[in-house]
Amino acid sequence: MQEVEVNLEEQFEAKVAKDIRIEPKDWMPDAYRKTLIRQISQHAHSEIVGMLPEGNWITRAPSLKRKAILLAKVQDEAGHGLYLYSAAETLGASRDQMTADLHSGKAKYSSIFNYPTLSWADIGAIGWLVDGAAIMNQVPLCRTSYGPYARAMVRVCKEESFHQRQGFEIMMTLCNGAPEQKKMAQEAFNRWWWPTLMMFGPKDDESPNTAQSMRWRIKRFTNDELRQRFVDMMVPQAEFLGLTVPDKDLKWNEAKNGYDYGEVDWNEFWNVVKGNGPCNKQRIQTRVKAYEEGAWVREAALAHAEKRAQRESAKAEQAA
Amino acid sequence: MQEVEVNLEEQFEAKVAKDIRIEPKDWMPDAYRKTLIRQISQHAHSEIVGMLPEGNWITRAPSLKRKAILLAKVQDEAGHGLYLYSAAETLGASRDQMTADLHSGKAKYSSIFNYPTLSWADIGAIGWLVDGAAIMNQVPLCRTSYGPYARAMVRVCKEESFHQRQGFEIMMTLCNGAPEQKKMAQEAFNRWWWPTLMMFGPKDDESPNTAQSMRWRIKRFTNDELRQRFVDMMVPQAEFLGLTVPDKDLKWNEAKNGYDYGEVDWNEFWNVVKGNGPCNKQRIQTRVKAYEEGAWVREAALAHAEKRAQRESAKAEQAA
Amino acid sequence: KQLVLEFTLQLADTSFILGHRLSEWCGHGPVLEQDMALSNIALDLIGETRSLYQYAAELEGKGRTEDDMAYLRDTVEYKNPLLVEQPNGDFGDTIMRQFVFDSFHFFFLKALQNSTDHRLAAIAEKSLKESSYHIKWSSEWVIRLGDGTAESRQRIEKAIDNLWPFSGEFFMMTATEKALLEQGFIPDYNQIKQSSDAHIAKVFEEATLEVPQNVWMQSGGKEGRHTEHLGFILTELQYLQRAYPRLEW
Amino acid sequence: KQLVLEFTLQLADTSFILGHRLSEWCGHGPVLEQDMALSNIALDLIGETRSLYQYAAELEGKGRTEDDMAYLRDTVEYKNPLLVEQPNGDFGDTIMRQFVFDSFHFFFLKALQNSTDHRLAAIAEKSLKESSYHIKWSSEWVIRLGDGTAESRQRIEKAIDNLWPFSGEFFMMTATEKALLEQGFIPDYNQIKQSSDAHIAKVFEEATLEVPQNVWMQSGGKEGRHTEHLGFILTELQYLQRAYPRLEW
């Protein structure tokens, strides 16, 4: 038995090393399964909670077109949540349990959604920066070792890059608009820049799980690598928009062919992770409320389905 | 016994005829008491329900001054409600019972409050027209035969005429303002004119209680008399404001030294009385909701008062 | 042409306000799949709205845009029937509001396809496909909630009670509608009402619910006399356009 | 002078938003007498607001009015602490919000009477009389609800839980406040905090409630970083002024 396990583990490691996808029915180490469930469900929760800050502006979107685009975008996030919950279910997690863990605070979601959306420009900033950072994190996940997760990410990434373009377009419209609009854009940029950098997670030397995740090819780059890429990509875009990056330490470093940037406020990061962000409480309360108020609907749907099934089997019996 | 009653009734009638006030401890016929309780509680309910259509614009008032004035006005209405409930209590009615009757639909309130407030001009129109009609109804009640009611009405009327001036001033500001404002004022006037005329109640020949109420000196003028006075007073004010009365049959009648006016839509009147007005359901639901959601607060206040009383009597015992 | 403009605006306002109301659900639905369904219907209605406002703007010919129509008219200028501005309430209220609306909208669009106004006919044809999904969805939910648990039945009955007085206004013809009917621009509402009533009766029967009888029908919305809810919808909806006038977004 | 202007606006925004929130109760209170009490406090705060905005407008010297200050600034320009924009919730939430506010406001006004800015000192003196009623009222209600029924106790504890994270911001000094403190324009917040804490401790003891310990304190409002609630307050509040700009009302 011991030997069989060892063999299976070797086969697993070998497959991963050769970039062969692990599928639901394949043997996998418990730790791998747990890590994936944690990561995928966290990702799914992020999509669902992430609906709230943007959803906050659907009723106030400034034009019919923007309203439709934003509503469709938030709806896409619900869809991403669904794909990802399904992917986690292939690992034996149940959606009810994952939901309960989100509501109890046991499961995390991306801290970025614990910041409030205070102006229309925030909708642009989220699309541009937050979706931009998400894509940077997620594109490598399209090649992640677990099959269902990788396939879900392919769909997610395709839609996310569409969303990011829409966010950039909102920012561009504001930056090319009236002075009040430009100011609105800069103010939103100031608030979202640093929290976005935090989306890549703690610094590499404080991220104990990174090494194992990389070995399993769940992750493909370290947090700091991705963060650096993101900064290098966004700074020119900000310049193009005419926005000032709110970082006085930002400067081009010819030697590393990238930007040096200031120190992220890790106190704030850990504090928000701990639950003390501006909206942690509100976000979870909103989700719990929606869930609890929906209980009777879910029960009714179930009860009706059962009644219907009974009637049909009764009918079938009669006919027999 | 029979004779004593007859004697009391004669004394009562004599007092009323001499305009001597009836006071709570005086003997009075049951029918008089019942009529008064019905009328006073209906009047109190009207004040309370009347808070809602105007309260609807407190959060949207267009200036700090208007906001403060409107809030103070609606608060005054709560105060009027309180005086009047107290007056009814002197006749043996309980506030709980009166509230229950309002909520169950057994007790009525002025139908005018079953119309919605749709623009800021409605706040002006209500103050000017509705409070104007209320004063026309109420000034004679300051001399009504039942003492506590008459005294409550003196206070109410003083504040109402203040409110009416404020309403007129809102209308004047709108009518002297931009074309959009003038249009807003005319549109509100169109909607409120006819319902206001209905405030005086059915035509005299369809108002069976009027004769008795006048004999008891609860009422001093008939519905049609008051309605005519109101029209005669308001038409010149509307002209002063530059507003068109929405009545094509309106014209000056030299012979009667007053205006002839078109027929009120009595179908609409009875329909709203029956509960089918635009807001009947909403108004009562709002009151019931406030009451039900306040239950725990009232219970807590009572429980605390009892605890406190017990503690004090325990202390007093110890001291003794 | 003025009449067609007025009528088109009325239709646009109706889809718009209901679409807006549904969009308030986004992120708060009772289960993810239904959250998405509500957003889908909202998106369809907003799509229909845009076609209609665009047409209205063309008919008016004063250079106004779809957004001017949506964002720069005040409460009394909106001409939607009262039903669609009623609050979301619980999921049962939203379902019942949607079902009543769909039971009009679907049969109305079907008939409007034959309008002598080709633009309206084309919009109707496009929206009809979407509406056939909506009516299926809301009908199924009425059945589920009516024939579900004791609680769901009680809630959907409360929703019927709340909303039924607003179910008649769709079929009460305004002066504009009467004139357009005579000119063949719009279909006969009596026939639509027959189809609608039949559909409602069928669904309610399957849901084991009773169709209310002799209910007083509220009206006024199609003439600009609204309930107090619409004003609050518009304050939220129009805020940015009002606060920062005449800008591109 | 710029600093005094900023500070005066911050105070005005604070009274205004809380006054507005309280005014939402009007007609919906748990009992008539308390409905009136809530409106009274709202009226006092709006009165204080007007004096402060008027002073701010004078300090600015650009011809703006109190209404321009109130109605034509957007969310991030408002500088009220986050507590006052929190929703009314149930009566317990409103009481707790008011109690936390009064426990700052009363002692703050008391100290502000000695400001070297005579105008602020005069406004403080006038408002202090009103505030002494407010703090009495809210303290008594905390005691009643804390030491009332099991339900009221549970509700007020939930309110404490909801609102305590917003109780610290009043005493966190912004750069503006620090500079003004050095110049003697405003009082030392540490001393105010001592009085405030002592009052809270006394009332909570009588209410048989526990003062929460080691709660993370939210902040940002005084620097314009608000919760999502403020935007919705302003859409409603400012709608008419935004929809019909530059008119007299």
Short mmCIF file of N, CA, C and O in Angstrom, two decimals, chain B residues 296, chain D residues 18 22 25 38 41 83-84 86-104 134-135 137-147 152-167 170 196 199-201 203-205 207-212:
data_model
loop_
_atom_site.label_atom_id
_atom_site.label_comp_id
_atom_site.label_asym_id
_atom_site.label_seq_id
_atom_site.Cartn_x
_atom_site.Cartn_y
_atom_site.Cartn_z
N TRP B 296 -40.58 46.57 19.25
CA TRP B 296 -39.53 46.19 20.22
C TRP B 296 -39.02 47.42 21.00
O TRP B 296 -38.62 47.28 22.16
N LEU D 18 -25.37 63.85 9.05
CA LEU D 18 -26.11 63.21 10.14
C LEU D 18 -27.53 63.78 10.21
O LEU D 18 -28.51 63.03 10.38
N LEU D 22 -30.96 61.58 9.86
CA LEU D 22 -32.03 61.61 10.86
C LEU D 22 -33.35 62.03 10.22
O LEU D 22 -34.42 61.54 10.57
N TRP D 25 -35.89 59.58 8.94
CA TRP D 25 -36.81 58.91 9.86
C TRP D 25 -38.20 59.54 9.87
O TRP D 25 -39.18 58.90 10.27
N LEU D 38 -36.43 62.78 16.90
CA LEU D 38 -35.46 62.60 15.82
C LEU D 38 -35.46 63.81 14.89
O LEU D 38 -34.40 64.29 14.47
N ILE D 41 -33.65 66.79 16.55
CA ILE D 41 -32.19 66.72 16.48
C ILE D 41 -31.74 67.04 15.05
O ILE D 41 -30.79 67.79 14.83
N LEU D 83 -18.79 57.68 10.32
CA LEU D 83 -19.91 57.29 11.19
C LEU D 83 -21.23 57.88 10.72
O LEU D 83 -22.24 57.18 10.63
N VAL D 84 -21.21 59.18 10.42
CA VAL D 84 -22.48 59.88 10.22
C VAL D 84 -23.17 59.49 8.92
O VAL D 84 -24.36 59.75 8.75
N GLN D 86 -23.37 56.36 7.89
CA GLN D 86 -23.86 54.99 8.00
C GLN D 86 -25.40 54.99 7.99
O GLN D 86 -26.02 55.90 8.48
N PRO D 87 -25.98 53.93 7.44
CA PRO D 87 -27.44 53.91 7.28
C PRO D 87 -28.16 53.91 8.63
O PRO D 87 -27.59 53.53 9.65
N ASN D 88 -29.41 54.35 8.60
CA ASN D 88 -30.21 54.41 9.83
C ASN D 88 -30.38 53.04 10.48
O ASN D 88 -30.49 52.96 11.69
N GLY D 89 -30.44 51.98 9.67
CA GLY D 89 -30.66 50.66 10.25
C GLY D 89 -31.95 50.63 11.05
O GLY D 89 -32.93 51.29 10.68
N ASP D 90 -31.96 49.89 12.15
CA ASP D 90 -33.15 49.95 13.00
C ASP D 90 -32.96 51.07 14.02
O ASP D 90 -31.92 51.74 14.04
N PHE D 91 -33.93 51.26 14.88
CA PHE D 91 -33.86 52.36 15.84
C PHE D 91 -32.62 52.22 16.73
O PHE D 91 -32.00 53.23 17.11
N GLY D 92 -32.23 50.98 17.02
CA GLY D 92 -31.05 50.76 17.84
C GLY D 92 -29.78 51.26 17.15
O GLY D 92 -28.92 51.88 17.78
N ASP D 93 -29.65 51.01 15.85
CA ASP D 93 -28.50 51.51 15.11
C ASP D 93 -28.48 53.04 15.12
O ASP D 93 -27.43 53.66 15.30
N THR D 94 -29.66 53.63 14.91
CA THR D 94 -29.73 55.08 14.89
C THR D 94 -29.36 55.67 16.25
O THR D 94 -28.64 56.67 16.34
N ILE D 95 -29.84 55.03 17.31
CA ILE D 95 -29.52 55.50 18.66
C ILE D 95 -28.02 55.39 18.92
O ILE D 95 -27.40 56.31 19.44
N MET D 96 -27.45 54.26 18.55
CA MET D 96 -26.02 54.07 18.83
C MET D 96 -25.18 55.04 18.01
O MET D 96 -24.23 55.62 18.51
N ARG D 97 -25.55 55.22 16.75
CA ARG D 97 -24.82 56.19 15.93
C ARG D 97 -24.89 57.58 16.57
O ARG D 97 -23.89 58.30 16.67
N GLN D 98 -26.09 57.94 17.02
CA GLN D 98 -26.29 59.25 17.63
C GLN D 98 -25.50 59.36 18.93
O GLN D 98 -24.87 60.38 19.20
N PHE D 99 -25.52 58.30 19.71
CA PHE D 99 -24.82 58.33 21.00
C PHE D 99 -23.31 58.50 20.79
O PHE D 99 -22.67 59.29 21.47
N VAL D 100 -22.76 57.75 19.86
CA VAL D 100 -21.33 57.87 19.58
C VAL D 100 -21.02 59.29 19.09
O VAL D 100 -20.05 59.92 19.52
N PHE D 101 -21.87 59.79 18.21
CA PHE D 101 -21.66 61.14 17.70
C PHE D 101 -21.76 62.16 18.83
O PHE D 101 -20.89 63.03 19.00
N ASP D 102 -22.84 62.08 19.61
CA ASP D 102 -23.04 63.06 20.68
C ASP D 102 -21.90 63.03 21.68
O ASP D 102 -21.51 64.07 22.22
N SER D 103 -21.38 61.83 21.93
CA SER D 103 -20.29 61.70 22.91
C SER D 103 -19.03 62.40 22.42
O SER D 103 -18.16 62.75 23.21
N PHE D 104 -18.91 62.57 21.13
CA PHE D 104 -17.85 63.42 20.60
C PHE D 104 -18.32 64.88 20.56
O PHE D 104 -17.70 65.78 21.11
N HIS D 134 -29.28 66.59 23.10
CA HIS D 134 -29.10 65.39 22.27
C HIS D 134 -28.41 64.28 23.07
O HIS D 134 -28.81 63.13 23.01
N ILE D 135 -27.34 64.66 23.76
CA ILE D 135 -26.55 63.63 24.44
C ILE D 135 -27.37 63.03 25.58
O ILE D 135 -27.26 61.84 25.87
N TRP D 137 -30.66 62.69 25.51
CA TRP D 137 -31.65 61.85 24.86
C TRP D 137 -31.04 60.52 24.40
O TRP D 137 -31.57 59.45 24.69
N SER D 138 -29.90 60.61 23.70
CA SER D 138 -29.33 59.36 23.17
C SER D 138 -28.79 58.49 24.30
O SER D 138 -28.89 57.26 24.25
N SER D 139 -28.24 59.10 25.34
CA SER D 139 -27.74 58.31 26.48
C SER D 139 -28.89 57.57 27.15
O SER D 139 -28.77 56.39 27.48
N GLU D 140 -29.99 58.26 27.34
CA GLU D 140 -31.13 57.61 27.98
C GLU D 140 -31.64 56.44 27.15
O GLU D 140 -32.02 55.40 27.70
N TRP D 141 -31.64 56.62 25.86
CA TRP D 141 -32.12 55.51 25.02
C TRP D 141 -31.16 54.33 25.02
O TRP D 141 -31.57 53.18 24.97
N VAL D 142 -29.85 54.63 25.08
CA VAL D 142 -28.90 53.52 25.17
C VAL D 142 -29.19 52.72 26.44
O VAL D 142 -29.22 51.49 26.43
N ILE D 143 -29.44 53.44 27.52
CA ILE D 143 -29.74 52.76 28.78
C ILE D 143 -31.03 51.96 28.68
O ILE D 143 -31.09 50.79 29.07
N ARG D 144 -32.06 52.58 28.11
CA ARG D 144 -33.34 51.87 27.97
C ARG D 144 -33.21 50.61 27.12
O ARG D 144 -33.76 49.56 27.47
N LEU D 145 -32.50 50.73 26.02
CA LEU D 145 -32.41 49.57 25.12
C LEU D 145 -31.45 48.52 25.66
O LEU D 145 -31.68 47.33 25.51
N GLY D 146 -30.39 48.97 26.31
CA GLY D 146 -29.45 48.01 26.89
C GLY D 146 -30.08 47.27 28.06
O GLY D 146 -29.98 46.04 28.17
N ASP D 147 -30.75 48.01 28.90
CA ASP D 147 -31.35 47.42 30.10
C ASP D 147 -32.88 47.34 29.93
O ASP D 147 -33.63 47.69 30.83
N SER D 152 -34.16 43.96 22.84
CA SER D 152 -33.57 45.29 22.68
C SER D 152 -32.08 45.24 23.00
O SER D 152 -31.27 45.91 22.36
N ARG D 153 -31.73 44.41 23.97
CA ARG D 153 -30.33 44.27 24.32
C ARG D 153 -29.54 43.68 23.15
O ARG D 153 -28.46 44.16 22.79
N GLN D 154 -30.12 42.65 22.54
CA GLN D 154 -29.45 42.01 21.42
C GLN D 154 -29.29 42.99 20.25
O GLN D 154 -28.26 43.05 19.60
N ARG D 155 -30.34 43.78 20.04
CA ARG D 155 -30.27 44.74 18.93
C ARG D 155 -29.25 45.84 19.19
O ARG D 155 -28.52 46.25 18.29
N ILE D 156 -29.20 46.32 20.42
CA ILE D 156 -28.24 47.41 20.68
C ILE D 156 -26.82 46.86 20.65
O ILE D 156 -25.89 47.55 20.23
N GLU D 157 -26.66 45.62 21.03
CA GLU D 157 -25.31 45.02 20.93
C GLU D 157 -24.89 44.85 19.47
O GLU D 157 -23.74 45.08 19.13
N LYS D 158 -25.83 44.48 18.65
CA LYS D 158 -25.54 44.38 17.22
C LYS D 158 -25.17 45.77 16.67
O LYS D 158 -24.26 45.92 15.86
N ALA D 159 -25.88 46.77 17.15
CA ALA D 159 -25.60 48.14 16.70
C ALA D 159 -24.19 48.56 17.13
O ALA D 159 -23.46 49.19 16.36
N ILE D 160 -23.81 48.21 18.35
CA ILE D 160 -22.46 48.53 18.82
C ILE D 160 -21.45 47.85 17.90
O ILE D 160 -20.48 48.46 17.44
N ASP D 161 -21.71 46.59 17.62
CA ASP D 161 -20.83 45.82 16.75
C ASP D 161 -20.69 46.47 15.37
O ASP D 161 -19.60 46.60 14.82
N ASN D 162 -21.81 46.91 14.82
CA ASN D 162 -21.80 47.54 13.49
C ASN D 162 -21.04 48.87 13.50
O ASN D 162 -20.37 49.21 12.54
N LEU D 163 -21.22 49.64 14.56
CA LEU D 163 -20.82 51.04 14.49
C LEU D 163 -19.52 51.36 15.20
O LEU D 163 -18.92 52.40 14.95
N TRP D 164 -19.09 50.46 16.10
CA TRP D 164 -17.91 50.83 16.89
C TRP D 164 -16.68 51.14 16.04
O TRP D 164 -15.92 52.06 16.36
N PRO D 165 -16.47 50.40 14.94
CA PRO D 165 -15.29 50.70 14.12
C PRO D 165 -15.28 52.13 13.58
O PRO D 165 -14.25 52.60 13.10
N PHE D 166 -16.42 52.81 13.65
CA PHE D 166 -16.46 54.19 13.16
C PHE D 166 -16.37 55.21 14.29
O PHE D 166 -16.51 56.40 14.07
N SER D 167 -16.14 54.73 15.53
CA SER D 167 -16.16 55.65 16.66
C SER D 167 -14.82 56.34 16.88
O SER D 167 -14.73 57.33 17.60
N PHE D 170 -13.28 60.35 14.79
CA PHE D 170 -13.41 61.72 15.28
C PHE D 170 -12.12 62.23 15.91
O PHE D 170 -11.79 63.40 15.80
N SER D 196 -15.10 62.04 26.57
CA SER D 196 -16.01 61.22 25.78
C SER D 196 -15.99 59.77 26.28
O SER D 196 -17.04 59.17 26.54
N HIS D 199 -17.75 59.40 29.56
CA HIS D 199 -19.21 59.44 29.41
C HIS D 199 -19.74 58.10 28.88
O HIS D 199 -20.71 57.55 29.40
N ILE D 200 -19.08 57.60 27.84
CA ILE D 200 -19.51 56.33 27.26
C ILE D 200 -19.46 55.22 28.31
O ILE D 200 -20.40 54.43 28.44
N ALA D 201 -18.37 55.19 29.07
CA ALA D 201 -18.22 54.14 30.08
C ALA D 201 -19.36 54.22 31.09
O ALA D 201 -19.94 53.20 31.48
N VAL D 203 -22.40 55.57 30.77
CA VAL D 203 -23.70 55.21 30.20
C VAL D 203 -23.78 53.71 29.94
O VAL D 203 -24.79 53.07 30.24
N PHE D 204 -22.71 53.15 29.39
CA PHE D 204 -22.72 51.71 29.11
C PHE D 204 -22.86 50.92 30.41
O PHE D 204 -23.53 49.90 30.44
N GLU D 205 -22.23 51.40 31.45
CA GLU D 205 -22.36 50.67 32.70
C GLU D 205 -23.82 50.65 33.15
O GLU D 205 -24.36 49.60 33.50
N ALA D 207 -26.29 50.94 31.33
CA ALA D 207 -27.07 50.16 30.35
C ALA D 207 -26.72 48.68 30.42
O ALA D 207 -27.25 47.89 29.64
N THR D 208 -25.82 48.32 31.32
CA THR D 208 -25.32 46.95 31.44
C THR D 208 -24.69 46.45 30.14
O THR D 208 -24.79 45.28 29.79
N LEU D 209 -24.05 47.37 29.42
CA LEU D 209 -23.38 47.01 28.16
C LEU D 209 -21.87 47.09 28.33
O LEU D 209 -21.38 47.81 29.20
N GLU D 210 -21.16 46.36 27.49
CA GLU D 210 -19.70 46.39 27.55
C GLU D 210 -19.14 47.33 26.48
O GLU D 210 -19.57 47.28 25.33
N VAL D 211 -18.16 48.12 26.87
CA VAL D 211 -17.47 48.92 25.86
C VAL D 211 -16.51 48.01 25.10
O VAL D 211 -15.68 47.34 25.72
N PRO D 212 -16.64 47.94 23.79
CA PRO D 212 -15.77 47.04 23.02
C PRO D 212 -14.30 47.42 23.17
O PRO D 212 -13.97 48.61 23.27
#
